[in-house]
């Protein structure tokens, strides 16, 4: 297992190219299961989760090629309908093949994705919706089996705007004649990106980005040529690293329109943000920021995936502030690691109180999930002295070539074998 060694306390400067969005690419790659025609997806980030998807689609019988951020998928004969445990346990997003396979073959078997460090993450919303569309659900040996003599369009009201359930049901309904309506569905920008891809494949999808989406499907979907949107969580992570360390950092191939809740909070903390078409510039003194409370919410609220990096930034605030994590029940694992670097944080259930300290100090710390790892990078870049971040395979799941991008920004970072 690799570690990062970071010598913090230097300002950042220069330009960083933001990669394509992991959380937009994963459902769009799953959508290639909906068609027998060739698909070519560009701006796909080179990440562990994409490699896992490559493995999964090939296992299911597609023939995939991935290079220079372009992912190509060809059909072969005899697609499998089973996403096995050892692939699903590596990446929960593997279950996004459920909607496409159920629609195409009226049967799918996939391993119940176990929980992960940030929460139990059940899939009841997905299964309830599939049942309403006519699927029978059964369980065997840790797998879920969905079968349907025939699927029918339905009006589905989600009890919670689940991102994955919205994506799964959009894809399922796209290959089904008639109109399916999703109510109280997720509004994330990645949902809009998937909708644009499904429309290019021949479905009609209206309302993506709002809480009511109408999907009118067809019998056959076409192949796809598509370019994935920028990664707004990577963008936010670099914005926070620059805000915490100080300096001027220009982020390219991204879009300020994706960053509203984070930009609003950063400006309140005293960080200067300017933007032009396709780029965002952060200017920060690297001094102690003003304390700003945040609460994570479904989009368009503050994204839960930036809660941990935000907490790292607020660790040096000039005063106290609160972070409320409303989406996942166990997403404060990074707090204890930040405290090893001198942060003063009290966690009670889903609330963290951060009392800002003058200085963070480098220390050996451990990543527990993708975004907790990102938080440790933000803290280590701003901290005085040397930090060692362990279990960076978590970070590799969500950030493409992060050490190269940080080094280009002036950060002293190296990847070492543990
Ligand atoms: C997506 O996960 C993202 N992953 C997550 O990013 C992100 O944190 C999350 O959305 C919220 O924005 C991908 O897009 C691949 P949800 P997803 O279904 O779809 C509960 C990262 O770091 N829930 O919106 O799994 C669930 O337990 C990852 O890139 C149910 O109870 O998120 C959670 O508390 C982490 N039943 C909440 O809803 C269900 O059937 C949000 O889950 C489904 C979800």
XYZ file of C-alpha atoms and ligand atoms in Angstrom:
462
model
C 0.000 0.000 0.000
C 1.316 3.451 -0.947
C 1.622 6.515 1.266
C 1.816 10.230 0.494
C 4.533 12.289 2.171
C 3.642 15.996 2.184
C 5.835 18.826 3.491
C 3.269 21.542 4.190
C 3.307 25.232 4.938
C 4.040 26.525 1.403
C 1.603 28.565 -0.669
C 0.216 27.090 -3.892
C 0.263 28.727 -7.302
C -0.115 27.881 -10.970
C -2.717 25.998 -12.969
C -4.433 22.633 -12.476
C -6.465 20.795 -15.140
C -9.629 19.345 -13.585
C -10.504 15.817 -14.737
C -13.845 14.476 -15.898
C -16.384 13.666 -13.212
C -16.085 10.207 -11.617
C -19.698 10.380 -10.438
C -20.970 11.304 -13.903
C -18.774 8.792 -15.747
C -19.846 5.789 -13.648
C -23.597 5.898 -14.508
C -22.874 6.860 -18.138
C -20.569 3.844 -18.500
C -23.289 1.665 -16.944
C -25.720 3.059 -19.527
C -23.648 1.442 -22.296
C -25.281 -1.825 -21.172
C -28.551 -0.450 -22.581
C -27.437 -0.696 -26.208
C -25.805 -3.237 -28.483
C -24.142 -0.439 -30.477
C -20.632 0.944 -29.938
C -20.191 3.692 -27.308
C -17.295 6.126 -27.005
C -17.086 8.210 -23.829
C -14.442 10.960 -23.547
C -13.025 12.900 -20.560
C -13.277 9.774 -18.397
C -10.873 10.110 -15.441
C -8.216 7.406 -15.045
C -9.201 6.193 -11.564
C -9.456 2.915 -9.682
C -13.281 3.087 -9.863
C -13.112 3.415 -13.647
C -10.765 0.410 -13.786
C -13.311 -1.506 -11.656
C -16.044 -0.520 -14.124
C -13.825 -1.657 -17.001
C -13.476 -5.030 -15.244
C -17.208 -5.243 -14.579
C -18.327 -4.416 -18.144
C -15.819 -6.879 -19.582
C -16.984 -9.525 -17.092
C -20.580 -8.857 -18.185
C -19.543 -9.578 -21.772
C -18.835 -6.163 -23.288
C -15.440 -5.524 -24.913
C -13.931 -2.332 -23.511
C -10.902 -0.213 -24.343
C -9.645 2.634 -22.142
C -6.803 4.999 -22.933
C -6.105 8.747 -23.001
C -9.283 9.279 -20.979
C -11.450 7.703 -23.724
C -13.515 4.667 -22.810
C -14.857 2.605 -25.731
C -17.425 -0.169 -25.324
C -18.337 -2.795 -27.928
C -21.072 -5.422 -27.677
C -20.260 -9.103 -27.949
C -22.670 -12.031 -27.959
C -23.947 -13.441 -24.660
C -23.974 -10.681 -22.103
C -24.090 -11.890 -18.512
C -26.830 -10.683 -16.176
C -24.879 -11.182 -12.939
C -22.665 -8.599 -11.228
C -20.633 -10.742 -8.799
C -19.717 -10.020 -5.197
C -15.994 -9.572 -5.731
C -16.640 -6.805 -8.262
C -19.543 -5.116 -6.442
C -17.762 -5.108 -3.049
C -14.907 -3.159 -4.645
C -17.256 -0.496 -5.910
C -20.882 0.057 -4.888
C -21.580 1.915 -8.107
C -21.416 -1.519 -9.825
C -25.102 -1.806 -8.960
C -25.814 0.879 -11.538
C -25.884 -1.965 -14.082
C -29.118 -3.170 -12.428
C -31.406 -0.689 -14.188
C -29.936 -1.241 -17.661
C -29.861 -5.053 -17.381
C -33.395 -5.276 -15.961
C -34.680 -3.129 -18.810
C -32.780 -5.036 -21.487
C -33.051 -8.643 -20.303
C -35.875 -8.454 -17.746
C -33.539 -10.116 -15.263
C -30.456 -9.170 -13.292
C -28.564 -10.625 -10.374
C -26.138 -8.501 -8.383
C -24.426 -8.767 -5.081
C -25.987 -6.688 -2.324
C -23.395 -3.924 -1.984
C -22.162 -4.062 1.592
C -21.931 -0.890 3.633
C -18.819 1.207 3.659
C -17.002 3.342 6.202
C -19.394 6.295 5.759
C -22.606 4.384 6.330
C -24.837 1.347 5.795
C -25.988 2.687 2.425
C -29.047 0.495 1.839
C -30.641 0.140 -1.608
C -34.308 0.015 -0.570
C -35.220 3.063 -2.684
C -33.854 1.371 -5.809
C -35.684 -1.912 -5.075
C -39.023 -0.267 -4.161
C -38.973 1.578 -7.476
C -38.064 -1.512 -9.523
C -40.955 -3.353 -7.835
C -43.373 -0.556 -8.771
C -42.258 -1.036 -12.382
C -43.211 -4.715 -12.216
C -40.029 -6.429 -11.074
C -40.042 -9.303 -8.576
C -37.244 -9.095 -6.003
C -35.674 -12.168 -4.395
C -32.483 -12.824 -2.438
C -30.003 -15.677 -2.602
C -26.554 -16.002 -1.058
C -26.045 -12.286 -0.573
C -27.304 -11.506 -4.081
C -30.427 -9.617 -5.141
C -32.275 -11.120 -8.096
C -34.663 -8.922 -10.087
C -36.933 -10.510 -12.695
C -39.854 -9.064 -14.642
C -42.190 -10.826 -17.100
C -42.748 -7.319 -18.385
C -41.915 -3.874 -17.016
C -44.447 -1.073 -16.968
C -43.935 2.698 -16.819
C -44.806 4.097 -13.384
C -44.983 7.257 -11.317
C -42.298 6.774 -8.636
C -42.052 9.008 -5.555
C -38.704 8.611 -3.758
C -38.729 8.886 0.028
C -35.266 10.484 -0.290
C -33.621 11.985 -3.390
C -31.121 9.144 -3.822
C -28.562 9.868 -6.558
C -27.990 6.206 -7.442
C -31.670 5.302 -7.404
C -32.473 8.258 -9.672
C -29.770 7.140 -12.104
C -30.777 3.464 -12.004
C -34.438 4.214 -12.674
C -33.690 6.795 -15.400
C -31.672 4.165 -17.245
C -34.296 1.441 -16.726
C -37.122 3.686 -17.972
C -35.121 4.773 -21.038
C -35.545 1.327 -22.602
C -39.257 1.062 -21.866
C -42.058 2.432 -24.022
C -44.299 4.881 -22.181
C -43.554 7.620 -19.662
C -42.075 6.992 -16.234
C -42.087 9.891 -13.741
C -39.576 10.219 -10.907
C -40.757 12.493 -8.074
C -38.524 13.840 -5.286
C -35.565 12.548 -7.300
C -31.958 13.714 -7.043
C -31.009 17.012 -8.742
C -27.212 16.639 -8.864
C -25.400 17.911 -12.000
C -24.270 14.324 -12.642
C -27.955 13.406 -13.089
C -28.194 16.064 -15.798
C -25.092 14.659 -17.484
C -26.609 11.162 -17.528
C -29.857 12.607 -18.923
C -27.962 14.307 -21.770
C -26.285 10.973 -22.580
C -29.591 9.038 -22.528
C -31.207 11.625 -24.822
C -28.301 11.195 -27.250
C -29.006 7.444 -27.162
C -32.609 8.090 -28.219
C -34.633 8.355 -25.010
C -36.677 11.409 -24.038
C -35.689 12.740 -20.609
C -37.200 15.988 -19.315
C -36.665 17.780 -16.013
C -33.199 16.461 -15.079
C -31.780 18.806 -12.443
C -35.237 19.308 -10.908
C -37.160 17.123 -8.441
C -39.439 15.802 -11.199
C -38.032 13.893 -14.157
C -40.110 12.416 -16.990
C -38.539 9.627 -19.036
C -40.155 8.291 -22.224
C -38.283 5.220 -23.364
C -37.906 3.381 -26.679
C -37.522 -0.266 -27.734
C -33.922 0.130 -28.882
C -31.339 2.689 -27.798
C -28.539 3.857 -30.087
C -24.813 3.899 -29.409
C -23.261 6.961 -27.792
C -20.473 9.451 -28.384
C -20.241 11.636 -25.280
C -17.866 13.827 -23.250
C -18.266 13.665 -19.476
C -18.755 16.884 -17.448
C -15.996 18.271 -15.163
C -15.555 16.802 -11.679
C -17.086 19.348 -9.281
C -15.829 17.468 -6.189
C -12.232 17.488 -7.452
C -12.732 21.183 -8.280
C -13.963 21.888 -4.745
C -11.115 19.908 -3.217
C -8.493 22.000 -5.033
C -10.376 25.211 -4.186
C -10.160 24.242 -0.515
C -6.487 23.238 -0.726
C -5.646 26.661 -2.196
C -7.839 28.433 0.363
C -6.136 26.593 3.226
C -2.534 26.875 2.012
C -2.756 30.374 0.540
C -1.664 31.521 -2.895
C -3.332 31.862 -6.298
C -4.504 28.730 -8.108
C -6.276 28.615 -11.484
C -8.445 25.542 -12.150
C -8.991 24.719 -15.839
C -11.654 22.609 -17.636
C -14.230 23.256 -14.941
C -17.282 25.444 -14.400
C -18.109 27.885 -11.567
C -21.813 27.131 -12.152
C -21.187 23.696 -10.593
C -19.691 25.205 -7.462
C -22.331 27.643 -6.118
C -22.789 26.338 -2.537
C -19.031 25.859 -2.033
C -18.084 29.204 -3.616
C -20.656 30.957 -1.417
C -19.177 29.424 1.758
C -15.581 30.132 0.668
C -16.366 33.809 -0.028
C -17.983 34.087 3.434
C -14.742 32.659 4.878
C -12.810 35.465 3.165
C -11.460 33.688 0.069
C -11.397 35.525 -3.289
C -12.909 33.598 -6.212
C -13.025 34.795 -9.811
C -14.019 32.864 -12.900
C -13.956 32.981 -16.681
C -15.470 30.555 -19.165
C -14.131 27.133 -18.245
C -11.881 28.225 -15.369
C -11.958 29.289 -11.712
C -9.216 31.238 -9.854
C -8.814 31.076 -6.076
C -6.768 33.716 -4.257
C -6.105 33.290 -0.546
C -3.728 34.872 1.948
C -3.387 31.493 3.666
C -4.258 33.295 6.909
C -6.892 31.992 9.290
C -10.324 31.997 7.586
C -13.508 33.385 9.084
C -15.566 30.557 10.694
C -18.510 29.513 8.498
C -21.154 26.932 9.455
C -22.254 24.419 6.815
C -24.860 21.673 6.617
C -24.663 19.076 3.860
C -27.804 18.631 1.752
C -28.869 17.002 -1.501
C -28.048 19.262 -4.466
C -28.312 22.232 -4.721
C -27.186 22.218 -1.069
C -23.592 21.923 0.158
C -22.286 18.587 -1.219
C -21.579 15.879 1.348
C -18.491 14.872 -0.667
C -16.854 18.207 0.215
C -17.771 18.138 3.913
C -14.483 16.533 4.978
C -12.200 18.853 2.932
C -14.253 21.799 4.229
C -13.670 20.694 7.828
C -9.911 20.576 7.122
C -10.085 24.173 5.876
C -12.099 25.308 8.932
C -9.618 23.672 11.343
C -7.627 26.957 11.392
C -10.661 29.287 11.446
C -10.529 32.430 13.560
C -13.301 31.208 15.904
C -15.716 28.282 16.156
C -18.106 26.833 13.588
C -20.330 23.805 13.052
C -20.565 21.139 10.352
C -23.801 19.142 10.058
C -23.631 15.949 7.986
C -27.219 15.203 6.965
C -26.613 12.640 4.227
C -24.465 9.868 5.701
C -24.585 8.601 9.282
C -20.850 8.070 9.725
C -18.969 10.643 7.734
C -16.752 12.237 10.404
C -13.940 9.633 10.435
C -11.514 12.340 9.270
C -12.117 14.414 12.444
C -9.923 12.173 14.630
C -7.155 12.268 12.025
C -7.347 16.079 11.816
C -7.072 16.173 15.607
C -3.772 14.280 15.308
C -2.599 17.350 13.370
C -3.697 19.682 16.159
C -7.300 20.421 15.161
C -9.825 20.950 17.978
C -13.065 19.172 16.969
C -15.948 17.703 18.964
C -18.256 15.242 17.191
C -21.768 14.474 18.498
C -23.816 12.233 16.192
C -24.161 14.174 12.936
C -22.744 17.468 14.227
C -19.083 18.504 14.491
C -18.020 21.654 16.360
C -14.677 22.997 15.155
C -12.745 25.435 17.351
C -10.176 26.972 15.032
C -6.493 26.709 16.008
C -3.579 28.916 15.035
C -1.608 26.236 13.281
C -1.913 22.619 12.142
C 1.194 20.443 12.501
C 2.215 17.653 10.143
C 1.679 14.100 11.475
C 1.235 10.487 10.333
C -2.487 10.075 9.489
C -4.728 7.529 7.738
C -7.374 7.869 5.027
C -10.661 6.014 5.706
C -12.529 6.852 2.460
C -12.024 8.913 -0.694
C -13.079 12.282 0.724
C -11.581 11.796 4.184
C -8.312 11.204 2.352
C -8.844 14.425 0.421
C -9.402 16.257 3.717
C -6.057 15.002 5.017
C -4.355 16.320 1.895
C -5.968 19.763 2.375
C -4.816 19.797 6.014
C -1.297 18.505 5.244
C -0.741 21.119 2.526
C -1.604 23.884 5.022
C 0.103 22.314 8.041
C 3.612 23.160 9.219
C 5.971 20.242 8.806
C 5.790 16.739 7.372
C 2.695 14.548 7.110
C 2.478 10.904 6.060
C -0.939 9.890 4.702
C -1.544 6.143 4.742
C -4.101 4.034 2.771
C -4.050 6.422 -0.154
C -5.717 3.738 -2.316
C -8.894 5.417 -1.062
C -7.740 8.689 -2.633
C -6.756 6.932 -5.869
C -10.400 5.877 -6.251
C -11.531 9.479 -6.693
C -8.646 11.749 -7.720
C -6.736 11.350 -10.993
C -2.950 11.896 -10.736
C -3.470 14.057 -7.645
C 0.189 14.150 -6.620
C 1.204 15.386 -10.100
C -1.445 18.110 -9.983
C -0.424 19.177 -6.472
C 3.285 19.165 -7.380
C 2.485 21.405 -10.380
C 0.864 23.779 -7.849
C 4.052 23.980 -5.795
C 3.188 21.391 -3.142
C 6.046 19.209 -1.882
C 4.425 15.765 -2.181
C 5.699 12.326 -3.038
C 4.134 8.873 -3.312
C 6.147 6.205 -1.499
C 5.704 2.481 -1.126
C 4.711 1.596 2.449
C -23.653 9.063 -4.778
O -23.739 7.904 -3.949
C -22.164 9.352 -4.926
N -21.502 8.224 -5.576
C -21.537 9.605 -3.547
O -20.162 9.961 -3.753
C -22.252 10.789 -2.904
O -21.731 10.991 -1.604
C -23.763 10.487 -2.814
O -24.283 10.189 -4.139
C -24.552 11.658 -2.240
O -24.361 12.774 -3.025
C -21.596 8.103 -6.924
O -22.244 8.896 -7.598
C -20.876 6.941 -7.536
P -27.434 8.239 -2.438
P -25.172 7.141 -3.785
O -28.153 7.061 -2.975
O -25.896 7.150 -5.065
C -29.402 6.718 1.598
C -17.853 9.823 -3.479
O -17.112 10.118 -2.529
N -30.058 5.730 0.728
O -27.873 9.606 -2.825
O -24.919 5.844 -3.121
C -27.915 6.426 1.744
O -27.701 5.496 2.789
C -19.158 9.086 -3.216
O -17.606 10.102 -4.688
C -31.018 4.877 1.271
O -31.307 4.938 2.461
O -25.881 8.139 -2.759
C -27.334 7.771 2.082
O -27.477 8.003 3.461
C -19.360 8.771 -1.748
N -31.609 3.957 0.465
C -28.215 8.734 1.296
O -29.423 8.009 0.991
C -31.302 3.860 -0.879
O -31.895 3.014 -1.572
C -27.588 9.216 -0.006
O -27.403 8.100 -0.831
C -30.326 4.735 -1.407
C -29.720 5.672 -0.598
